[in-house]
Amino acid sequence: ETKSTDNDITTSDHTGLLFPSGRVLNNLDNKIVNDSSNDFQLISPDAAVYLSAVLEHMTKELLELAGNAAKRSNKTRIEPPDIQKAVKHDQEFGVFFETKESKSRLSVPASPFDINDK
């Protein structure tokens, strides 16, 4: 049985990220192992840290936009329609989620206000 001590510093702690880069690395390793036929591929821990940073940044941006949408609707809680409005009205997220698959899933009714209006 191992005990956690104050000296146990995770990669996320070391880099200052909130997203767990160790878990991202494990998921990347599992995906590569499950998808590859007999090829041996390595995933750099730096790649997991970078991907964690990108995911964390995108999440912060999306939650900020969804929070603004919730405030405009006089709500104190972010709900799925607020996230959908944020994605629909943000140009960069709109491009990011622009696929045939997401078009069928992301059906957002036209909003009477634009999130970008202040």
Tab-separated table of N, CA, C and O in Angstrom:
chain	number	residue	atom	x	y	z
A	1	GLU	N	0.852	-1.173	0.000
A	1	GLU	CA	0.000	0.000	0.000
A	1	GLU	C	0.898	1.235	0.000
A	1	GLU	O	1.759	1.386	0.847
A	2	THR	N	0.670	2.107	-0.968
A	2	THR	CA	1.473	3.324	-1.037
A	2	THR	C	0.676	4.484	-0.473
A	2	THR	O	-0.530	4.583	-0.670
A	3	LYS	N	1.383	5.333	0.230
A	3	LYS	CA	0.737	6.514	0.795
A	3	LYS	C	1.171	7.737	0.017
A	3	LYS	O	2.317	7.863	-0.383
A	4	SER	N	0.252	8.631	-0.200
A	4	SER	CA	0.555	9.868	-0.893
A	4	SER	C	1.256	10.824	0.067
A	4	SER	O	0.838	11.001	1.202
A	5	THR	N	2.328	11.401	-0.406
A	5	THR	CA	3.055	12.359	0.424
A	5	THR	C	3.038	13.714	-0.252
A	5	THR	O	2.600	13.859	-1.384
A	6	ASP	N	3.557	14.694	0.457
A	6	ASP	CA	3.627	16.035	-0.107
A	6	ASP	C	4.620	16.110	-1.255
A	6	ASP	O	4.601	17.046	-2.039
A	7	ASN	N	5.518	15.129	-1.351
A	7	ASN	CA	6.518	15.128	-2.411
A	7	ASN	C	5.973	14.602	-3.731
A	7	ASN	O	6.651	14.677	-4.747
A	8	ASP	N	4.775	14.012	-3.725
A	8	ASP	CA	4.173	13.502	-4.952
A	8	ASP	C	3.616	14.666	-5.755
A	8	ASP	O	2.587	15.238	-5.413
A	9	ILE	N	4.315	15.018	-6.797
A	9	ILE	CA	3.877	16.132	-7.644
A	9	ILE	C	3.523	15.564	-9.006
A	9	ILE	O	4.343	14.920	-9.659
A	10	THR	N	2.297	15.783	-9.427
A	10	THR	CA	1.866	15.295	-10.733
A	10	THR	C	2.356	16.239	-11.821
A	10	THR	O	2.774	17.369	-11.561
A	11	THR	N	2.271	15.747	-13.046
A	11	THR	CA	2.666	16.578	-14.181
A	11	THR	C	1.780	17.808	-14.273
A	11	THR	O	2.251	18.898	-14.579
A	12	SER	N	0.501	17.646	-13.991
A	12	SER	CA	-0.418	18.783	-14.028
A	12	SER	C	-0.061	19.808	-12.966
A	12	SER	O	-0.136	21.015	-13.204
A	13	ASP	N	0.340	19.341	-11.783
A	13	ASP	CA	0.779	20.271	-10.731
A	13	ASP	C	2.029	21.017	-11.182
A	13	ASP	O	2.147	22.229	-10.980
A	14	HIS	N	2.941	20.289	-11.779
A	14	HIS	CA	4.210	20.878	-12.203
A	14	HIS	C	4.000	21.940	-13.282
A	14	HIS	O	4.667	22.969	-13.291
A	15	THR	N	3.047	21.692	-14.192
A	15	THR	CA	2.813	22.627	-15.298
A	15	THR	C	1.787	23.698	-14.956
A	15	THR	O	1.622	24.643	-15.713
A	16	GLY	N	1.068	23.535	-13.848
A	16	GLY	CA	0.069	24.514	-13.461
A	16	GLY	C	-1.263	24.334	-14.156
A	16	GLY	O	-2.092	25.240	-14.160
A	17	LEU	N	-1.496	23.162	-14.717
A	17	LEU	CA	-2.754	22.901	-15.414
A	17	LEU	C	-3.788	22.312	-14.461
A	17	LEU	O	-3.436	21.655	-13.477
A	18	LEU	N	-5.049	22.553	-14.762
A	18	LEU	CA	-6.126	21.933	-14.000
A	18	LEU	C	-6.513	20.596	-14.619
A	18	LEU	O	-6.928	19.683	-13.914
A	19	PHE	N	-6.399	20.489	-15.936
A	19	PHE	CA	-6.720	19.244	-16.610
A	19	PHE	C	-5.630	18.220	-16.318
A	19	PHE	O	-4.448	18.545	-16.341
A	20	PRO	N	-6.008	16.967	-16.076
A	20	PRO	CA	-5.020	15.946	-15.708
A	20	PRO	C	-4.251	15.435	-16.929
A	20	PRO	O	-4.756	14.620	-17.696
A	21	SER	N	-3.030	15.902	-17.086
A	21	SER	CA	-2.255	15.495	-18.257
A	21	SER	C	-1.843	14.027	-18.176
A	21	SER	O	-1.673	13.380	-19.209
A	22	GLY	N	-1.714	13.475	-16.981
A	22	GLY	CA	-1.412	12.053	-16.848
A	22	GLY	C	-2.546	11.187	-17.361
A	22	GLY	O	-2.327	10.182	-18.044
A	23	ARG	N	-3.769	11.586	-17.065
A	23	ARG	CA	-4.927	10.835	-17.551
A	23	ARG	C	-5.064	10.975	-19.069
A	23	ARG	O	-5.417	10.019	-19.770
A	24	VAL	N	-4.756	12.165	-19.581
A	24	VAL	CA	-4.786	12.370	-21.036
A	24	VAL	C	-3.759	11.458	-21.701
A	24	VAL	O	-4.044	10.825	-22.722
A	25	LEU	N	-2.569	11.364	-21.126
A	25	LEU	CA	-1.531	10.482	-21.669
A	25	LEU	C	-1.993	9.029	-21.655
A	25	LEU	O	-1.822	8.311	-22.649
A	26	ASN	N	-2.593	8.579	-20.556
A	26	ASN	CA	-3.093	7.201	-20.496
A	26	ASN	C	-4.153	6.949	-21.554
A	26	ASN	O	-4.166	5.895	-22.194
A	27	ASN	N	-5.058	7.905	-21.743
A	27	ASN	CA	-6.097	7.739	-22.763
A	27	ASN	C	-5.500	7.719	-24.162
A	27	ASN	O	-5.949	6.952	-25.018
A	28	LEU	N	-4.498	8.560	-24.399
A	28	LEU	CA	-3.839	8.544	-25.707
A	28	LEU	C	-3.118	7.219	-25.934
A	28	LEU	O	-3.201	6.644	-27.020
A	29	ASP	N	-2.422	6.734	-24.913
A	29	ASP	CA	-1.726	5.451	-25.034
A	29	ASP	C	-2.709	4.320	-25.307
A	29	ASP	O	-2.478	3.470	-26.164
A	30	ASN	N	-3.830	4.293	-24.580
A	30	ASN	CA	-4.828	3.242	-24.777
A	30	ASN	C	-5.433	3.315	-26.174
A	30	ASN	O	-5.682	2.292	-26.798
A	31	LYS	N	-5.673	4.517	-26.674
A	31	LYS	CA	-6.254	4.677	-28.002
A	31	LYS	C	-5.289	4.180	-29.067
A	31	LYS	O	-5.686	3.478	-29.992
A	32	ILE	N	-4.018	4.516	-28.936
A	32	ILE	CA	-3.018	4.076	-29.914
A	32	ILE	C	-2.875	2.561	-29.882
A	32	ILE	O	-2.846	1.910	-30.912
A	33	VAL	N	-2.831	1.972	-28.686
A	33	VAL	CA	-2.667	0.519	-28.563
A	33	VAL	C	-3.876	-0.194	-29.144
A	33	VAL	O	-3.747	-1.197	-29.848
A	34	ASN	N	-5.082	0.308	-28.883
A	34	ASN	CA	-6.288	-0.355	-29.365
A	34	ASN	C	-6.485	-0.194	-30.869
A	34	ASN	O	-7.067	-1.049	-31.509
A	35	ASP	N	-6.012	0.917	-31.446
A	35	ASP	CA	-6.251	1.182	-32.854
A	35	ASP	C	-5.151	0.671	-33.773
A	35	ASP	O	-5.372	0.460	-34.947
A	36	SER	N	-3.955	0.488	-33.249
A	36	SER	CA	-2.861	0.077	-34.125
A	36	SER	C	-2.887	-1.430	-34.297
A	36	SER	O	-3.226	-2.174	-33.391
A	37	SER	N	-2.497	-1.865	-35.491
A	37	SER	CA	-2.490	-3.295	-35.768
A	37	SER	C	-1.332	-3.954	-35.029
A	37	SER	O	-1.510	-4.563	-33.991
A	38	ASN	N	-0.139	-3.841	-35.546
A	38	ASN	CA	1.038	-4.371	-34.860
A	38	ASN	C	2.129	-3.324	-34.779
A	38	ASN	O	3.277	-3.655	-34.520
A	39	ASP	N	1.790	-2.098	-35.032
A	39	ASP	CA	2.782	-1.028	-35.011
A	39	ASP	C	3.004	-0.567	-33.581
A	39	ASP	O	2.075	-0.452	-32.786
A	40	PHE	N	4.256	-0.271	-33.266
A	40	PHE	CA	4.609	0.228	-31.942
A	40	PHE	C	4.768	1.730	-32.036
A	40	PHE	O	5.606	2.228	-32.780
A	41	GLN	N	3.938	2.465	-31.314
A	41	GLN	CA	3.988	3.921	-31.351
A	41	GLN	C	4.085	4.448	-29.929
A	41	GLN	O	3.467	3.916	-29.021
A	42	LEU	N	4.856	5.488	-29.770
A	42	LEU	CA	4.996	6.125	-28.469
A	42	LEU	C	4.350	7.495	-28.478
A	42	LEU	O	4.415	8.211	-29.476
A	43	ILE	N	3.747	7.844	-27.382
A	43	ILE	CA	3.180	9.174	-27.207
A	43	ILE	C	4.049	9.897	-26.194
A	43	ILE	O	4.265	9.407	-25.077
A	44	SER	N	4.541	11.034	-26.561
A	44	SER	CA	5.386	11.819	-25.664
A	44	SER	C	4.554	12.401	-24.525
A	44	SER	O	3.429	12.873	-24.747
A	45	PRO	N	5.076	12.389	-23.321
A	45	PRO	CA	4.366	13.056	-22.221
A	45	PRO	C	4.166	14.547	-22.502
A	45	PRO	O	3.187	15.138	-22.059
A	46	ASP	N	5.075	15.142	-23.268
A	46	ASP	CA	4.915	16.551	-23.642
A	46	ASP	C	3.680	16.750	-24.507
A	46	ASP	O	3.004	17.779	-24.409
A	47	ALA	N	3.365	15.773	-25.345
A	47	ALA	CA	2.168	15.865	-26.183
A	47	ALA	C	0.911	15.853	-25.323
A	47	ALA	O	-0.054	16.580	-25.594
A	48	ALA	N	0.920	15.045	-24.273
A	48	ALA	CA	-0.231	14.995	-23.368
A	48	ALA	C	-0.390	16.309	-22.609
A	48	ALA	O	-1.513	16.782	-22.405
A	49	VAL	N	0.724	16.908	-22.207
A	49	VAL	CA	0.667	18.199	-21.507
A	49	VAL	C	0.113	19.264	-22.449
A	49	VAL	O	-0.744	20.071	-22.069
A	50	TYR	N	0.594	19.271	-23.690
A	50	TYR	CA	0.133	20.252	-24.666
A	50	TYR	C	-1.363	20.076	-24.939
A	50	TYR	O	-2.124	21.057	-24.954
A	51	LEU	N	-1.797	18.830	-25.147
A	51	LEU	CA	-3.211	18.570	-25.402
A	51	LEU	C	-4.058	18.967	-24.196
A	51	LEU	O	-5.138	19.544	-24.353
A	52	SER	N	-3.576	18.705	-22.995
A	52	SER	CA	-4.298	19.111	-21.782
A	52	SER	C	-4.448	20.625	-21.718
A	52	SER	O	-5.501	21.140	-21.345
A	53	ALA	N	-3.385	21.336	-22.086
A	53	ALA	CA	-3.441	22.802	-22.068
A	53	ALA	C	-4.448	23.327	-23.090
A	53	ALA	O	-5.208	24.257	-22.809
A	54	VAL	N	-4.476	22.724	-24.263
A	54	VAL	CA	-5.425	23.144	-25.304
A	54	VAL	C	-6.860	22.862	-24.856
A	54	VAL	O	-7.743	23.725	-24.988
A	55	LEU	N	-7.103	21.675	-24.314
A	55	LEU	CA	-8.443	21.333	-23.842
A	55	LEU	C	-8.896	22.249	-22.707
A	55	LEU	O	-10.050	22.685	-22.667
A	56	GLU	N	-7.969	22.551	-21.805
A	56	GLU	CA	-8.296	23.450	-20.701
A	56	GLU	C	-8.644	24.846	-21.210
A	56	GLU	O	-9.630	25.466	-20.765
A	57	HIS	N	-7.868	25.341	-22.153
A	57	HIS	CA	-8.121	26.673	-22.706
A	57	HIS	C	-9.472	26.720	-23.417
A	57	HIS	O	-10.251	27.664	-23.224
A	58	MET	N	-9.754	25.702	-24.236
A	58	MET	CA	-11.030	25.682	-24.959
A	58	MET	C	-12.211	25.593	-23.987
A	58	MET	O	-13.243	26.227	-24.202
A	59	THR	N	-12.048	24.823	-22.937
A	59	THR	CA	-13.117	24.694	-21.939
A	59	THR	C	-13.368	26.018	-21.230
A	59	THR	O	-14.522	26.417	-21.036
A	60	LYS	N	-12.296	26.706	-20.868
A	60	LYS	CA	-12.455	28.011	-20.217
A	60	LYS	C	-13.170	28.997	-21.127
A	60	LYS	O	-14.063	29.731	-20.686
A	61	GLU	N	-12.774	29.031	-22.393
A	61	GLU	CA	-13.410	29.951	-23.343
A	61	GLU	C	-14.889	29.624	-23.512
A	61	GLU	O	-15.743	30.518	-23.498
A	62	LEU	N	-15.204	28.346	-23.668
A	62	LEU	CA	-16.588	27.943	-23.873
A	62	LEU	C	-17.436	28.239	-22.645
A	62	LEU	O	-18.563	28.735	-22.758
A	63	LEU	N	-16.905	27.976	-21.452
A	63	LEU	CA	-17.666	28.269	-20.239
A	63	LEU	C	-17.852	29.767	-20.028
A	63	LEU	O	-18.888	30.197	-19.516
A	64	GLU	N	-16.875	30.551	-20.439
A	64	GLU	CA	-17.033	32.006	-20.334
A	64	GLU	C	-18.166	32.491	-21.248
A	64	GLU	O	-19.034	33.268	-20.832
A	65	LEU	N	-18.177	32.002	-22.488
A	65	LEU	CA	-19.236	32.393	-23.421
A	65	LEU	C	-20.598	31.887	-22.952
A	65	LEU	O	-21.601	32.602	-23.037
A	66	ALA	N	-20.652	30.658	-22.445
A	66	ALA	CA	-21.916	30.107	-21.961
A	66	ALA	C	-22.389	30.856	-20.718
A	66	ALA	O	-23.590	31.075	-20.540
A	67	GLY	N	-21.452	31.271	-19.867
A	67	GLY	CA	-21.823	32.065	-18.693
A	67	GLY	C	-22.413	33.408	-19.086
A	67	GLY	O	-23.370	33.883	-18.474
A	68	ASN	N	-21.838	34.028	-20.116
A	68	ASN	CA	-22.388	35.293	-20.607
A	68	ASN	C	-23.797	35.092	-21.165
A	68	ASN	O	-24.681	35.927	-20.951
A	69	ALA	N	-24.003	33.979	-21.869
A	69	ALA	CA	-25.341	33.688	-22.404
A	69	ALA	C	-26.335	33.464	-21.271
A	69	ALA	O	-27.482	33.924	-21.338
A	70	ALA	N	-25.914	32.783	-20.221
A	70	ALA	CA	-26.802	32.546	-19.077
A	70	ALA	C	-27.139	33.861	-18.373
A	70	ALA	O	-28.288	34.084	-17.982
A	71	LYS	N	-26.149	34.749	-18.227
A	71	LYS	CA	-26.401	36.047	-17.598
A	71	LYS	C	-27.406	36.852	-18.399
A	71	LYS	O	-28.273	37.518	-17.831
A	72	ARG	N	-27.273	36.815	-19.725
A	72	ARG	CA	-28.207	37.561	-20.567
A	72	ARG	C	-29.630	37.019	-20.459
A	72	ARG	O	-30.593	37.721	-20.719
A	73	SER	N	-29.741	35.733	-20.095
A	73	SER	CA	-31.060	35.127	-19.907
A	73	SER	C	-31.517	35.231	-18.456
A	73	SER	O	-32.495	34.591	-18.074
A	74	ASN	N	-30.786	36.029	-17.659
A	74	ASN	CA	-31.089	36.224	-16.239
A	74	ASN	C	-31.113	34.909	-15.470
A	74	ASN	O	-31.966	34.688	-14.605
A	75	LYS	N	-30.143	34.037	-15.784
A	75	LYS	CA	-30.025	32.766	-15.073
A	75	LYS	C	-28.713	32.761	-14.299
A	75	LYS	O	-27.758	33.431	-14.672
A	76	THR	N	-28.703	32.019	-13.216
A	76	THR	CA	-27.484	31.922	-12.407
A	76	THR	C	-26.746	30.613	-12.651
A	76	THR	O	-25.694	30.395	-12.054
A	77	ARG	N	-27.275	29.757	-13.498
A	77	ARG	CA	-26.681	28.461	-13.760
A	77	ARG	C	-26.533	28.262	-15.273
A	77	ARG	O	-27.436	28.592	-16.030
A	78	ILE	N	-25.399	27.727	-15.684
A	78	ILE	CA	-25.191	27.413	-17.105
A	78	ILE	C	-25.887	26.090	-17.403
A	78	ILE	O	-25.664	25.089	-16.716
A	79	GLU	N	-26.724	26.101	-18.424
A	79	GLU	CA	-27.443	24.902	-18.836
A	79	GLU	C	-27.072	24.575	-20.277
A	79	GLU	O	-26.501	25.414	-20.983
A	80	PRO	N	-27.373	23.366	-20.752
A	80	PRO	CA	-26.994	22.976	-22.118
A	80	PRO	C	-27.411	23.964	-23.214
A	80	PRO	O	-26.629	24.215	-24.132
A	81	PRO	N	-28.609	24.575	-23.156
A	81	PRO	CA	-28.935	25.548	-24.199
A	81	PRO	C	-27.992	26.751	-24.225
A	81	PRO	O	-27.735	27.320	-25.287
A	82	ASP	N	-27.452	27.118	-23.055
A	82	ASP	CA	-26.501	28.227	-23.006
A	82	ASP	C	-25.207	27.858	-23.724
A	82	ASP	O	-24.609	28.683	-24.422
A	83	ILE	N	-24.782	26.618	-23.555
A	83	ILE	CA	-23.574	26.152	-24.251
A	83	ILE	C	-23.834	26.105	-25.753
A	83	ILE	O	-22.990	26.487	-26.554
A	84	GLN	N	-25.016	25.638	-26.140
A	84	GLN	CA	-25.356	25.594	-27.560
A	84	GLN	C	-25.376	26.994	-28.169
A	84	GLN	O	-24.889	27.195	-29.275
A	85	LYS	N	-25.928	27.952	-27.450
A	85	LYS	CA	-25.933	29.337	-27.945
A	85	LYS	C	-24.514	29.867	-28.084
A	85	LYS	O	-24.193	30.561	-29.047
A	86	ALA	N	-23.667	29.552	-27.118
A	86	ALA	CA	-22.282	30.011	-27.167
A	86	ALA	C	-21.568	29.451	-28.390
A	86	ALA	O	-20.860	30.175	-29.100
A	87	VAL	N	-21.768	28.174	-28.670
A	87	VAL	CA	-21.130	27.547	-29.838
A	87	VAL	C	-21.692	28.135	-31.124
A	87	VAL	O	-20.953	28.431	-32.066
A	88	LYS	N	-22.993	28.336	-31.152
A	88	LYS	CA	-23.637	28.825	-32.371
A	88	LYS	C	-23.200	30.246	-32.710
A	88	LYS	O	-22.986	30.574	-33.883
A	89	HIS	N	-23.044	31.089	-31.706
A	89	HIS	CA	-22.782	32.502	-31.956
A	89	HIS	C	-21.314	32.885	-31.931
A	89	HIS	O	-20.982	34.038	-32.171
A	90	ASP	N	-20.436	31.951	-31.624
A	90	ASP	CA	-19.007	32.241	-31.653
A	90	ASP	C	-18.432	31.714	-32.955
A	90	ASP	O	-18.606	30.542	-33.295
A	91	GLN	N	-17.757	32.576	-33.684
A	91	GLN	CA	-17.241	32.208	-35.003
A	91	GLN	C	-16.231	31.071	-34.926
A	91	GLN	O	-16.298	30.123	-35.700
A	92	GLU	N	-15.302	31.145	-33.982
A	92	GLU	CA	-14.256	30.126	-33.904
A	92	GLU	C	-14.804	28.773	-33.452
A	92	GLU	O	-14.438	27.739	-34.008
A	93	PHE	N	-15.668	28.761	-32.459
A	93	PHE	CA	-16.258	27.491	-32.041
A	93	PHE	C	-17.192	26.949	-33.118
A	93	PHE	O	-17.308	25.737	-33.292
A	94	GLY	N	-17.862	27.845	-33.828
A	94	GLY	CA	-18.718	27.402	-34.921
A	94	GLY	C	-17.939	26.660	-35.993
A	94	GLY	O	-18.375	25.628	-36.497
A	95	VAL	N	-16.748	27.168	-36.309
A	95	VAL	CA	-15.891	26.497	-37.299
A	95	VAL	C	-15.384	25.180	-36.734
A	95	VAL	O	-15.336	24.164	-37.432
A	96	PHE	N	-15.011	25.179	-35.464
A	96	PHE	CA	-14.466	23.972	-34.844
A	96	PHE	C	-15.489	22.837	-34.834
A	96	PHE	O	-15.152	21.686	-35.085
A	97	PHE	N	-16.738	23.144	-34.542
A	97	PHE	CA	-17.777	22.117	-34.458
A	97	PHE	C	-18.512	21.916	-35.777
A	97	PHE	O	-19.518	21.223	-35.811
A	98	GLU	N	-18.042	22.501	-36.854
A	98	GLU	CA	-18.710	22.444	-38.142
A	98	GLU	C	-18.414	21.117	-38.842
A	98	GLU	O	-17.484	20.993	-39.621
A	99	THR	N	-19.216	20.100	-38.532
A	99	THR	CA	-19.127	18.816	-39.227
A	99	THR	C	-20.530	18.346	-39.528
A	99	THR	O	-21.510	18.824	-38.939
A	100	LYS	N	-20.645	17.416	-40.434
A	100	LYS	CA	-21.967	16.893	-40.758
A	100	LYS	C	-22.595	16.236	-39.542
A	100	LYS	O	-23.779	16.352	-39.300
A	101	GLU	N	-21.770	15.549	-38.759
A	101	GLU	CA	-22.270	14.870	-37.576
A	101	GLU	C	-22.801	15.860	-36.550
A	101	GLU	O	-23.875	15.693	-36.015
A	102	SER	N	-22.046	16.941	-36.291
A	102	SER	CA	-22.477	17.888	-35.262
A	102	SER	C	-23.643	18.738	-35.746
A	102	SER	O	-24.423	19.213	-34.944
A	103	LYS	N	-23.763	18.938	-37.063
A	103	LYS	CA	-24.911	19.704	-37.562
A	103	LYS	C	-26.212	18.994	-37.212
A	103	LYS	O	-27.187	19.634	-36.857
A	104	SER	N	-26.223	17.669	-37.325
A	104	SER	CA	-27.449	16.944	-37.025
A	104	SER	C	-27.721	16.915	-35.527
A	104	SER	O	-28.855	16.893	-35.099
A	105	ARG	N	-26.667	16.930	-34.704
A	105	ARG	CA	-26.846	16.873	-33.257
A	105	ARG	C	-27.077	18.245	-32.640
A	105	ARG	O	-27.758	18.371	-31.656
A	106	LEU	N	-26.451	19.272	-33.204
A	106	LEU	CA	-26.484	20.595	-32.597
A	106	LEU	C	-27.583	21.422	-33.252
A	106	LEU	O	-27.330	22.235	-34.115
A	107	SER	N	-28.814	21.183	-32.857
A	107	SER	CA	-29.913	21.957	-33.403
A	107	SER	C	-30.260	23.051	-32.402
A	107	SER	O	-30.815	22.802	-31.342
A	108	VAL	N	-29.874	24.257	-32.747
A	108	VAL	CA	-30.091	25.397	-31.864
A	108	VAL	C	-31.075	26.340	-32.541
A	108	VAL	O	-30.849	26.772	-33.667
A	109	PRO	N	-32.187	26.650	-31.893
A	109	PRO	CA	-33.134	27.587	-32.503
A	109	PRO	C	-32.511	28.979	-32.596
A	109	PRO	O	-31.611	29.326	-31.841
A	110	ALA	N	-32.997	29.763	-33.534
A	110	ALA	CA	-32.494	31.122	-33.702
A	110	ALA	C	-32.734	31.914	-32.423
A	110	ALA	O	-33.801	31.858	-31.822
A	111	SER	N	-31.712	32.634	-32.002
A	111	SER	CA	-31.793	33.390	-30.769
A	111	SER	C	-32.244	34.819	-31.051
A	111	SER	O	-31.812	35.415	-32.036
A	112	PRO	N	-33.102	35.403	-30.210
A	112	PRO	CA	-33.531	36.780	-30.418
A	112	PRO	C	-32.429	37.787	-30.126
A	112	PRO	O	-32.552	38.944	-30.457
A	113	PHE	N	-31.334	37.359	-29.519
A	113	PHE	CA	-30.222	38.259	-29.229
A	113	PHE	C	-28.922	37.581	-29.605
A	113	PHE	O	-28.843	36.367	-29.680
A	114	ASP	N	-27.925	38.374	-29.846
A	114	ASP	CA	-26.620	37.836	-30.187
A	114	ASP	C	-25.746	37.892	-28.950
A	114	ASP	O	-25.698	38.893	-28.260
A	115	ILE	N	-25.034	36.819	-28.662
A	115	ILE	CA	-24.177	36.752	-27.472
A	115	ILE	C	-23.092	37.804	-27.517
A	115	ILE	O	-22.692	38.345	-26.509
A	116	ASN	N	-22.624	38.142	-28.718
A	116	ASN	CA	-21.519	39.096	-28.858
A	116	ASN	C	-21.954	40.526	-28.638
A	116	ASN	O	-21.117	41.398	-28.510
A	117	ASP	N	-23.267	40.805	-28.655
A	117	ASP	CA	-23.752	42.163	-28.384
A	117	ASP	C	-23.617	42.478	-26.902
A	117	ASP	O	-23.952	41.665	-26.060
A	118	LYS	N	-23.149	43.660	-26.591
A	118	LYS	CA	-23.012	44.014	-25.166
A	118	LYS	C	-23.812	45.232	-24.839
A	118	LYS	O	-24.076	46.105	-25.462
